[in-house]
Coordinates of C-alpha atoms and ligand atoms in Angstrom, one line a residue:
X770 CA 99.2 117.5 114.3
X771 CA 96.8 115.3 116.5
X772 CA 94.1 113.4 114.6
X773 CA 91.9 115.7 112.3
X774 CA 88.4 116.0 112.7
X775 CA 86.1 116.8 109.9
X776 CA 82.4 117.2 110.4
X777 CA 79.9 117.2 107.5
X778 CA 80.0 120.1 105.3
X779 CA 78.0 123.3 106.5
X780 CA 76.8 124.0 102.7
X781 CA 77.3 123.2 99.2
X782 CA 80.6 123.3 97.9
X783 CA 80.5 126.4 95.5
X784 CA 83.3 128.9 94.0
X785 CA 86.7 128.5 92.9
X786 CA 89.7 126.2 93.6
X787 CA 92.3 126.4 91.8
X788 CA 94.6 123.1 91.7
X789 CA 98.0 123.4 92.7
X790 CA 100.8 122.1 90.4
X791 CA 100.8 118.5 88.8
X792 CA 103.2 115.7 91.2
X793 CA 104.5 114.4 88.0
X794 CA 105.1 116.8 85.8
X795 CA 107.4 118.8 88.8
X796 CA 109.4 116.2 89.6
X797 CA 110.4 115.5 86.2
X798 CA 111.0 119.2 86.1
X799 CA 113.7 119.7 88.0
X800 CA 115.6 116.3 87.3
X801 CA 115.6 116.8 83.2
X802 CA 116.5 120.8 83.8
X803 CA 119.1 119.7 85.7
X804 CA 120.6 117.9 82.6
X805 CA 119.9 120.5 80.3
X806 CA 122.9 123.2 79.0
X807 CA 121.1 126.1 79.8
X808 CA 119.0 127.4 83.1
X809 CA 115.1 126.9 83.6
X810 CA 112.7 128.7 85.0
X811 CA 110.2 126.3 86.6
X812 CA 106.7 128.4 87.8
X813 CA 103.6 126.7 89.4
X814 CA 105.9 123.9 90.8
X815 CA 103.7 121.7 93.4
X816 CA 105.2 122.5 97.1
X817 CA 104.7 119.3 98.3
X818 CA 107.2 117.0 100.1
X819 CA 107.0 114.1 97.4
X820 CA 109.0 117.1 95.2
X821 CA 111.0 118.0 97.8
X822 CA 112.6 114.9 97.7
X823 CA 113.3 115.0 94.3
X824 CA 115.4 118.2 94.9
X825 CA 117.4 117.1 97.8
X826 CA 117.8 114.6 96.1
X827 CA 119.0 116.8 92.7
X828 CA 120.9 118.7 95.2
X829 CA 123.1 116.5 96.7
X830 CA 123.9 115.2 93.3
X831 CA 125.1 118.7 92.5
X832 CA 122.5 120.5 90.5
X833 CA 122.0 124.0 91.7
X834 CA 118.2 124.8 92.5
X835 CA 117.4 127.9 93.8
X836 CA 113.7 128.2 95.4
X837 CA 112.5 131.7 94.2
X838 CA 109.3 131.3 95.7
X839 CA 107.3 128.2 96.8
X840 CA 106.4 127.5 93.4
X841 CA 109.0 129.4 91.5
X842 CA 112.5 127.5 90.9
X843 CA 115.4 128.3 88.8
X844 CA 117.7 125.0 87.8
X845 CA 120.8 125.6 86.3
X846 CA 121.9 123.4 84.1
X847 CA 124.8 121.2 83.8
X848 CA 124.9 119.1 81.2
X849 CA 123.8 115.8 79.8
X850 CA 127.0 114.5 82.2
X851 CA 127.2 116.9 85.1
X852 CA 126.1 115.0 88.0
X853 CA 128.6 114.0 90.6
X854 CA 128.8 111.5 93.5
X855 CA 127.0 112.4 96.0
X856 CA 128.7 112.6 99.6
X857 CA 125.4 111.7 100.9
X858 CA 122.7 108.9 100.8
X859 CA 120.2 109.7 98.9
X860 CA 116.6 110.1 100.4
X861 CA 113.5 110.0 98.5
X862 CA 111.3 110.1 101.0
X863 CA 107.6 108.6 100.6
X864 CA 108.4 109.3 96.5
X865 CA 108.2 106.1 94.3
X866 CA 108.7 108.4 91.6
X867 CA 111.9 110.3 93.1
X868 CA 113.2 107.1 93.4
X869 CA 112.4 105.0 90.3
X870 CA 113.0 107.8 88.2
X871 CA 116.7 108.8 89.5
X872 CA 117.4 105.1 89.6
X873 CA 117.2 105.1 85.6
X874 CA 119.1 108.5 85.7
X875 CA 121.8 107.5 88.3
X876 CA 122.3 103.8 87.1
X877 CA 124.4 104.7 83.4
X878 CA 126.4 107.0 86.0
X879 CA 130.1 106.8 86.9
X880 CA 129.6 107.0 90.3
X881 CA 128.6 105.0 93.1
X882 CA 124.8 106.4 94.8
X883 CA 123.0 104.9 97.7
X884 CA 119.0 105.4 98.1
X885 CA 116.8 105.3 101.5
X886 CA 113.5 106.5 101.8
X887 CA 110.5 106.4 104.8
X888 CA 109.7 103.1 106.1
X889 CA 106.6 102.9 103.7
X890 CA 109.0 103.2 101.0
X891 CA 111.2 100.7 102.3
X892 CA 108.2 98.2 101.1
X893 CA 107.6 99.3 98.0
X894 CA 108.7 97.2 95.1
X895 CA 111.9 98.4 92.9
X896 CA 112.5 94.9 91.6
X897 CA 110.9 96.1 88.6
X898 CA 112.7 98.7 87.7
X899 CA 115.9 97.0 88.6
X900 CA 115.3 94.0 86.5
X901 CA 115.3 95.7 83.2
X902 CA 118.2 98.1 84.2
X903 CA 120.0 95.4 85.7
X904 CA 119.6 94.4 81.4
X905 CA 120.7 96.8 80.3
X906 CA 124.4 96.4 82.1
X907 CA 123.7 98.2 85.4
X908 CA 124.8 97.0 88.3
X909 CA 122.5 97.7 91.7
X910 CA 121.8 95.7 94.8
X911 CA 119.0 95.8 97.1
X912 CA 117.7 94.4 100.1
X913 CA 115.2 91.2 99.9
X914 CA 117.4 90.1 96.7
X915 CA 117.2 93.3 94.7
X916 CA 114.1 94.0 95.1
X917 CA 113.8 96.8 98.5
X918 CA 115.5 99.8 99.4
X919 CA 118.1 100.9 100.8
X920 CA 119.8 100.4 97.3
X921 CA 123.3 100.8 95.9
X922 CA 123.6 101.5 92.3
X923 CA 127.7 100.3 91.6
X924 CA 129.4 101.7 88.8
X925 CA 130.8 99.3 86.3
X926 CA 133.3 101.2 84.2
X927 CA 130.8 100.1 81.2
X928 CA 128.2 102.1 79.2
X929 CA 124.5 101.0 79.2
X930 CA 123.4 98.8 76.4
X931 CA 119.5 100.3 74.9
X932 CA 117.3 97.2 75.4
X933 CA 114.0 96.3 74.5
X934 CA 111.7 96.0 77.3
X935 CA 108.3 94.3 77.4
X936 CA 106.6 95.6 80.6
X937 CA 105.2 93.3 82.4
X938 CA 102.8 96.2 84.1
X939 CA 101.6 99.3 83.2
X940 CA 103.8 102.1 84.9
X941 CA 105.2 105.4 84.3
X942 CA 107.9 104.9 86.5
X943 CA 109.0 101.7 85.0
X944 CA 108.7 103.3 82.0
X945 CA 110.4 106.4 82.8
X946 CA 113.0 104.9 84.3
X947 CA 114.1 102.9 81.7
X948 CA 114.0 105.7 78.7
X949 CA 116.0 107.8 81.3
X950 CA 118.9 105.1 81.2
X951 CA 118.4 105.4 77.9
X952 CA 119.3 108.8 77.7
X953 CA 123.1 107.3 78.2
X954 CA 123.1 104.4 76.8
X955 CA 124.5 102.8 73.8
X956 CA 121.7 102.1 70.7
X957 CA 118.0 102.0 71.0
X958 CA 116.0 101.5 74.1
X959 CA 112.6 100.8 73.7
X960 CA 109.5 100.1 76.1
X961 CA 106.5 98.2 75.3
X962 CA 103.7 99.0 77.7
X963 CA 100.5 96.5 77.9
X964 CA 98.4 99.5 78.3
X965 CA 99.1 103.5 78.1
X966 CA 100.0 105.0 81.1
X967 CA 101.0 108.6 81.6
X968 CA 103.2 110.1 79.2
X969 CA 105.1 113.2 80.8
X970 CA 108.4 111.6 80.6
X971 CA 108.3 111.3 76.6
X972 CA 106.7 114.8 76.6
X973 CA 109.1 116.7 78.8
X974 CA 112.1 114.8 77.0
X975 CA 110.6 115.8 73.8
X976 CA 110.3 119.7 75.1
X977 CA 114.0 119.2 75.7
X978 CA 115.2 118.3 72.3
X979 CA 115.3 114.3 72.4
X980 CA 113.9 112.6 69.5
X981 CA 111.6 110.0 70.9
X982 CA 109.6 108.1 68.9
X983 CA 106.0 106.3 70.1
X984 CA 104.3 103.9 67.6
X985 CA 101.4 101.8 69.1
X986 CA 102.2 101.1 72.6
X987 CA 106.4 100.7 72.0
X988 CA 108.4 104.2 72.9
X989 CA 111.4 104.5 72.0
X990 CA 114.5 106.9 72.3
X991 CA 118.8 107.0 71.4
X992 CA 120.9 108.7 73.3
X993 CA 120.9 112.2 72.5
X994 CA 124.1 114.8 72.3
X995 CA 122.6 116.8 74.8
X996 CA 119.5 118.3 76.4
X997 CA 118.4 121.2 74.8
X998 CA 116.5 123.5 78.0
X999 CA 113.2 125.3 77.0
X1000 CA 114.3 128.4 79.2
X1001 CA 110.6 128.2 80.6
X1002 CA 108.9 125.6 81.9
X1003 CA 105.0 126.0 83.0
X1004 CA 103.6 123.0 85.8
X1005 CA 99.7 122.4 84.9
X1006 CA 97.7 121.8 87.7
X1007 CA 96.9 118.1 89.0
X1008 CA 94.1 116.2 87.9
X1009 CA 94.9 114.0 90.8
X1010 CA 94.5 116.7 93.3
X1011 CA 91.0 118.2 91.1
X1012 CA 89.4 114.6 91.2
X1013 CA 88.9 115.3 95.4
X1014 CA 86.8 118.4 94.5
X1015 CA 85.8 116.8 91.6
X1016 CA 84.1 114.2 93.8
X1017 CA 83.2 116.1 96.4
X1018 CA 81.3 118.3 94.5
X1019 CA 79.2 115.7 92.8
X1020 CA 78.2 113.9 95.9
X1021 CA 77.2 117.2 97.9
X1022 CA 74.0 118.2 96.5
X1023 CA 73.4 121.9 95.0
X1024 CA 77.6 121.6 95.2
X1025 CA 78.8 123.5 92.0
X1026 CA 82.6 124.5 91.7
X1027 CA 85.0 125.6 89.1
X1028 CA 88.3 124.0 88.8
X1029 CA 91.0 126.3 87.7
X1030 CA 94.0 124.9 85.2
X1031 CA 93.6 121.3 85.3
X1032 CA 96.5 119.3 83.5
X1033 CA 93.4 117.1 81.4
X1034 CA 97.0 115.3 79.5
X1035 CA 94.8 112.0 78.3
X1036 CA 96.9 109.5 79.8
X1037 CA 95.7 110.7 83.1
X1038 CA 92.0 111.8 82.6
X1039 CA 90.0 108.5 83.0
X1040 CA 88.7 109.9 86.2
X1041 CA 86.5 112.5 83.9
X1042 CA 86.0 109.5 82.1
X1043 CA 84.5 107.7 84.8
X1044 CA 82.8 109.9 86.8
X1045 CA 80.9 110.2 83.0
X1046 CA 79.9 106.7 83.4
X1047 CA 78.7 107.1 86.6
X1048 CA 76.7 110.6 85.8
X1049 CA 78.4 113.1 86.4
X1050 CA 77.8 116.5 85.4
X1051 CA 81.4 118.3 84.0
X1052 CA 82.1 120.6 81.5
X1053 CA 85.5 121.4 80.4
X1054 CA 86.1 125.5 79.7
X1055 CA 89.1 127.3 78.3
X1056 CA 91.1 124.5 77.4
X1057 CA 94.5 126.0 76.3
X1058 CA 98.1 124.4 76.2
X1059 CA 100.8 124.8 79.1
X1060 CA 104.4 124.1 78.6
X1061 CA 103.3 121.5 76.1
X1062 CA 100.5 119.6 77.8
X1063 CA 96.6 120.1 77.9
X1064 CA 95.1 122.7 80.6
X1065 CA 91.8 123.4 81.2
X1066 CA 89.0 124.6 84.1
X1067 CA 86.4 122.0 85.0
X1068 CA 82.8 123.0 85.8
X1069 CA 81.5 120.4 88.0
X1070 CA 78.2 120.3 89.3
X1071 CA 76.2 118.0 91.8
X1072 CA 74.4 114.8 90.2
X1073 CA 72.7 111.8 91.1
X1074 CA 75.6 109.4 90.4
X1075 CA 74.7 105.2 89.6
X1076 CA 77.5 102.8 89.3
X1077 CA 79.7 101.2 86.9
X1078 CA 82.1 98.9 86.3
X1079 CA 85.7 99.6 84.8
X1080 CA 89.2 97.5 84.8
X1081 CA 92.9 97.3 83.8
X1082 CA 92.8 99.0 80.3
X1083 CA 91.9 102.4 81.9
X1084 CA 93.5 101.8 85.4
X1085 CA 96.6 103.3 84.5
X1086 CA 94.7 106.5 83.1
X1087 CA 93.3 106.8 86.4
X1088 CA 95.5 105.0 89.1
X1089 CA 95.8 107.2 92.1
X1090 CA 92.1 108.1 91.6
X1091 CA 90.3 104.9 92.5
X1092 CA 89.9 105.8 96.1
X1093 CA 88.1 108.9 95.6
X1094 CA 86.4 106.9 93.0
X1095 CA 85.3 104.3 95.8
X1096 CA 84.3 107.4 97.6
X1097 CA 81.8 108.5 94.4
X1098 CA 80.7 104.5 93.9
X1099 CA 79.3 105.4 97.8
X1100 CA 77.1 107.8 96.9
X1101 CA 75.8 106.2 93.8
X1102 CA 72.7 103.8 92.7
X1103 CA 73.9 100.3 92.2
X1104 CA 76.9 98.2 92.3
X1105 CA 80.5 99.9 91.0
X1106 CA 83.0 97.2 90.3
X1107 CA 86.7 97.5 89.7
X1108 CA 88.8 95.0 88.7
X1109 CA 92.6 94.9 86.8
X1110 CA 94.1 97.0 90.0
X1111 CA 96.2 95.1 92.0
X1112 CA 98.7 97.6 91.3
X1113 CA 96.9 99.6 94.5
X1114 CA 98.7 96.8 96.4
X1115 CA 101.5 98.6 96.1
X1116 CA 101.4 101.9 96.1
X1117 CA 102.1 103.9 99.3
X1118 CA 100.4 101.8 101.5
X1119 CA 97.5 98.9 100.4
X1120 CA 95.1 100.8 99.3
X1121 CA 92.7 98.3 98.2
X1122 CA 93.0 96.9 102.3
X1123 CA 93.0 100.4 102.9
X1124 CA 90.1 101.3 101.5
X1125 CA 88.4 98.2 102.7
X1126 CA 89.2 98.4 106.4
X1127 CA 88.7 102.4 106.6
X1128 CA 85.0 103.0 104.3
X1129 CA 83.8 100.1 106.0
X1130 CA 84.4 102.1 109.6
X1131 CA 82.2 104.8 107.9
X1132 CA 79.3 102.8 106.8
X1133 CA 80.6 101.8 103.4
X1134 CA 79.2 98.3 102.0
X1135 CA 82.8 97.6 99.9
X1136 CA 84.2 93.5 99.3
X1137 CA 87.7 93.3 98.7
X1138 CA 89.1 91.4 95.6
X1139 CA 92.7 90.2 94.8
X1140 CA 92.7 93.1 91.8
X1141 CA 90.1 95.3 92.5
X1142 CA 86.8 96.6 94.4
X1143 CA 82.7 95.6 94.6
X1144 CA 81.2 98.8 96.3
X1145 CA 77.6 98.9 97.2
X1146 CA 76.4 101.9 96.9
X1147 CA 73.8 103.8 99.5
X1148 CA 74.8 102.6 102.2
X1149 CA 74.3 105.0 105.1
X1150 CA 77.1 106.7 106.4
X1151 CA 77.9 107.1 110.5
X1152 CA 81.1 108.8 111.8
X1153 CA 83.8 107.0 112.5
X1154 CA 87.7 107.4 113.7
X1155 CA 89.7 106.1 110.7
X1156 CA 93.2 105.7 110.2
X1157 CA 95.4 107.2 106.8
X1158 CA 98.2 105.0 107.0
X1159 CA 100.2 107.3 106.7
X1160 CA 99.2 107.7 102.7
X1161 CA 98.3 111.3 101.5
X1162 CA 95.3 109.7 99.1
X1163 CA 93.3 107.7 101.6
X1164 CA 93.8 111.3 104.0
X1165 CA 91.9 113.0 101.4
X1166 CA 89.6 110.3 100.3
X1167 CA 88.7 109.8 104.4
X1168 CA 88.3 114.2 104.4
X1169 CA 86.1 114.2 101.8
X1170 CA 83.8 110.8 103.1
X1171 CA 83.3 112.7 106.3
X1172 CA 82.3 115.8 104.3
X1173 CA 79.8 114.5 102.4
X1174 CA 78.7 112.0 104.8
X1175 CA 78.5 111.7 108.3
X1176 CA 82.0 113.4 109.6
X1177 CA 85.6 111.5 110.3
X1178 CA 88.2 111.9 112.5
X1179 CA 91.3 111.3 110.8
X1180 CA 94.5 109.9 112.4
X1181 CA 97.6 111.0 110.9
X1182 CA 96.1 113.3 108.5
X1183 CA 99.3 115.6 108.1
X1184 CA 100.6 112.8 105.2
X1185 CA 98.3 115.5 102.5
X1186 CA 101.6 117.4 102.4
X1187 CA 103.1 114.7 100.3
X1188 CA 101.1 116.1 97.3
X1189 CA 98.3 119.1 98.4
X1190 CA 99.8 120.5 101.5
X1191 CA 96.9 123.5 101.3
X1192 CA 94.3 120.6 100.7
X1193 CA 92.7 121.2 104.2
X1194 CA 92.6 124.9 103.7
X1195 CA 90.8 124.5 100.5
X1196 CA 88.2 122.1 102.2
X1197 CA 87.4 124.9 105.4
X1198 CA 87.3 127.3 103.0
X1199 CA 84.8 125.5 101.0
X1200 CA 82.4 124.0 103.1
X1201 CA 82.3 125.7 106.3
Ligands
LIG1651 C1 103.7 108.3 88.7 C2 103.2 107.1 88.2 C3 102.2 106.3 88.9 C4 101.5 107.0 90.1 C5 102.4 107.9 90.9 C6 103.2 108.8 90.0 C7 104.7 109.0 88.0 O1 102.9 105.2 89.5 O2 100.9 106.1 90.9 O3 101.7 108.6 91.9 O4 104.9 110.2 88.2 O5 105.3 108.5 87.0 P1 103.1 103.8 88.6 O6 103.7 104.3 87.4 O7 104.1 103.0 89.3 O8 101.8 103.2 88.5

């Protein structure tokens, strides 16, 4: 696709959306299935390339996944140990989370596994997953002295050794990582997280049989016997995809949608948190549990938004969403400032710059910090041609600035596939 242009919305935002399967949760789907005894049947799996990745990647180390549908999938299990070397090098992609993940699930393995991934990976940091695996007995080397892709993980002929881990940053995929090794290692392997972040690892594990234990912020797990498969496994919808029309709707007046099976999980909620703060007007319906984490639909309504200031204990309860939260703080009275998130550094491109460099283009009054964001806001808004980088959030954040403001033309827009490939659909359907 050429560069997208998106002009201001025709009308209000009103009517239904229902949010396609949760990033996360379907990656982590597929690669604790595939260690399970028995098969799974995974339903409103997210489509997206981020999972893709995870099950070429599944594939090529053996498991058997057969797409029913593009949210349907069946995973057969093999066993705790029934991975095999892969003839292939492994590609995750743009997916931090393919990659960290299988790191902690390929590094106790008997087998040697080499990792690449797109070039945006390629500058991603995996230091800190390697460090603490690397601790536990692993052996893996990296470019840039362990700490870039392309990776080899080296068998060692030795079994892991559980550690105890203080995490120097808040991240699920540290995190997870390191309980995954855990799932082979000898002892206990703890984490100690400085502040919660998402918790669908421990979850899922637990819906497989795994005793894990979580007191205060330490979480902790033995190596199990075996995986014991649910049989049925249930995606809830993303939060992280809901928080666009979340947004959207309450910066485009007389806007009213409702969200449909929303994963509202509390490690990853502090976006309806926020967007409280700020004035929002949201009312959770119907909540109701799906394969063992919080669902609900979201009535969200237009409001006159101010700003607010947050920093890095709720960051990870809301980490992919600051941009569309920068994209709120735009249309609201007053100053919002964000602090505690330099971890947007890193992520699939630097979004903090990012956001920066591209809002400014469209009008936005934003200053840059080391860790975080100023953004004035009521500034008014002008069309602009802005640039993703490539990154599937800032796409969408740019989409729904041009809706609500002025227009946008987006260059390389087609990134949304990464995680909401029908996202543009959903935003013609809605406001024009
Ligand atoms: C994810 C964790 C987060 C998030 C990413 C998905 C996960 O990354 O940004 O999109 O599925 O565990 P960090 O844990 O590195 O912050």
């Amino acid at each position: 696709m050429g560069n997208k242009v998106i002009n201001k919305a025709l009308k209000p935002l009103r009517g239904e959306v229902v949010i396609p399967g949760d990033k996360s949760v379907s990656h982590r789907s597929v690669m604790l299935s595939a260690l399970g005894d028995t098969p799974v049947h995974i339903t409103n799996f997210l489509p997206s390339a981020d999972c893709r990745s995870t099950v070429g990647v599944m594939k090529a180390l053996g498991a058997k996944v057969d797409i029913i549908s593009d949210t349907e999938l069946m995973v057969e299990g093999h066993g705790l140990h029934g991975l095999q070397e892969p003839a292939t090098v492994l590609d995750a992609g743009n997916s931090g989370t393919t990659l960290r993940l299988m790191m902690g699930m390929l590094a106790p393995q008997d087998f040697v596994s080499v990792f690449t991934g797109d070039a945006s990976l390629h500058k991603r940091p995996m230091g800190r997953v390697i460090k603490p695996l690397g601790q536990m007995g692993a052996q893996i080397v990296g470019r840039a002295e362990n700490t870039k892709l392309p990776i080899t993980i080296v068998p060692t002929g030795k079994k892991l050794q559980g550690i105890t881990y203080v995490m120097p940053v808040a991240s699920a995929q540290v995190k997870s990582a390191i309980l995954l090794a855990g799932l082979f290692a000898d002892g206990e392997t703890t984490v100690v997280e400085p502040y919660p972040s998402r918790n669908h690892t421990e979850l899922m594990l637990k819906a497989f049989g795994v005793g894990i234990s979580k007191r205060d912020n330490r979480i902790s797990l033995t190596a199990p016997d075996r995986l014991t498969a649910p049989g049925e496994l249930v995606v809830p919808g993303d939060i992280s995809s809901a928080a666009f029309w979340l947004v959207a709707a309450s910066i485009i007046p007389d806007s009213e949608l409702l969200l449909k099976n929303v994963g509202i999980n509390e490690t990853r909620t502090g976006i309806i948190d926020v967007l409280r703060d700020m004035g929002a007007d949201m009312t959770i319906l119907n909540e109701r549990e799906s394969g063992g984490e919080p669902v609900a639909d979201i009535r969200v309504k237009y409001a006159k938004l101010h700003g607010t200031h947050f920093g890095a204990d709720i960051i990870p309860r809301l980490v992919d969403e600051i941009p569309i939260i920068a994209v709120a703080a735009m249309f609201a009275q007053g100053d919002t400032v964000i602090t505690g998130a330099g971890e947007l550094r890193v992520k699939e491109t630097d979004r903090l710059e990012a956001i920066c460099q591209q809002f400014t283009k469209l009008g936005g009054n934003i200053e840059g910090k080391e860790d975080g964001l100023i953004i004035h806001g009521g500034s008014s808004l002008k069309k602009a041609e802005c640039f993703s980088y490539d990154d599937h959030r800032m796409a969408m954040c740019l989409a729904i600035l041009g809706l609500a403001g002025a227009g946008v033309e987006i260059q390389s827009p087609d990134c949304v596939d990464i995680s909401y490939p029908s996202f543009y659909e959903e935003l013609d359907r809605l406001a024009f």
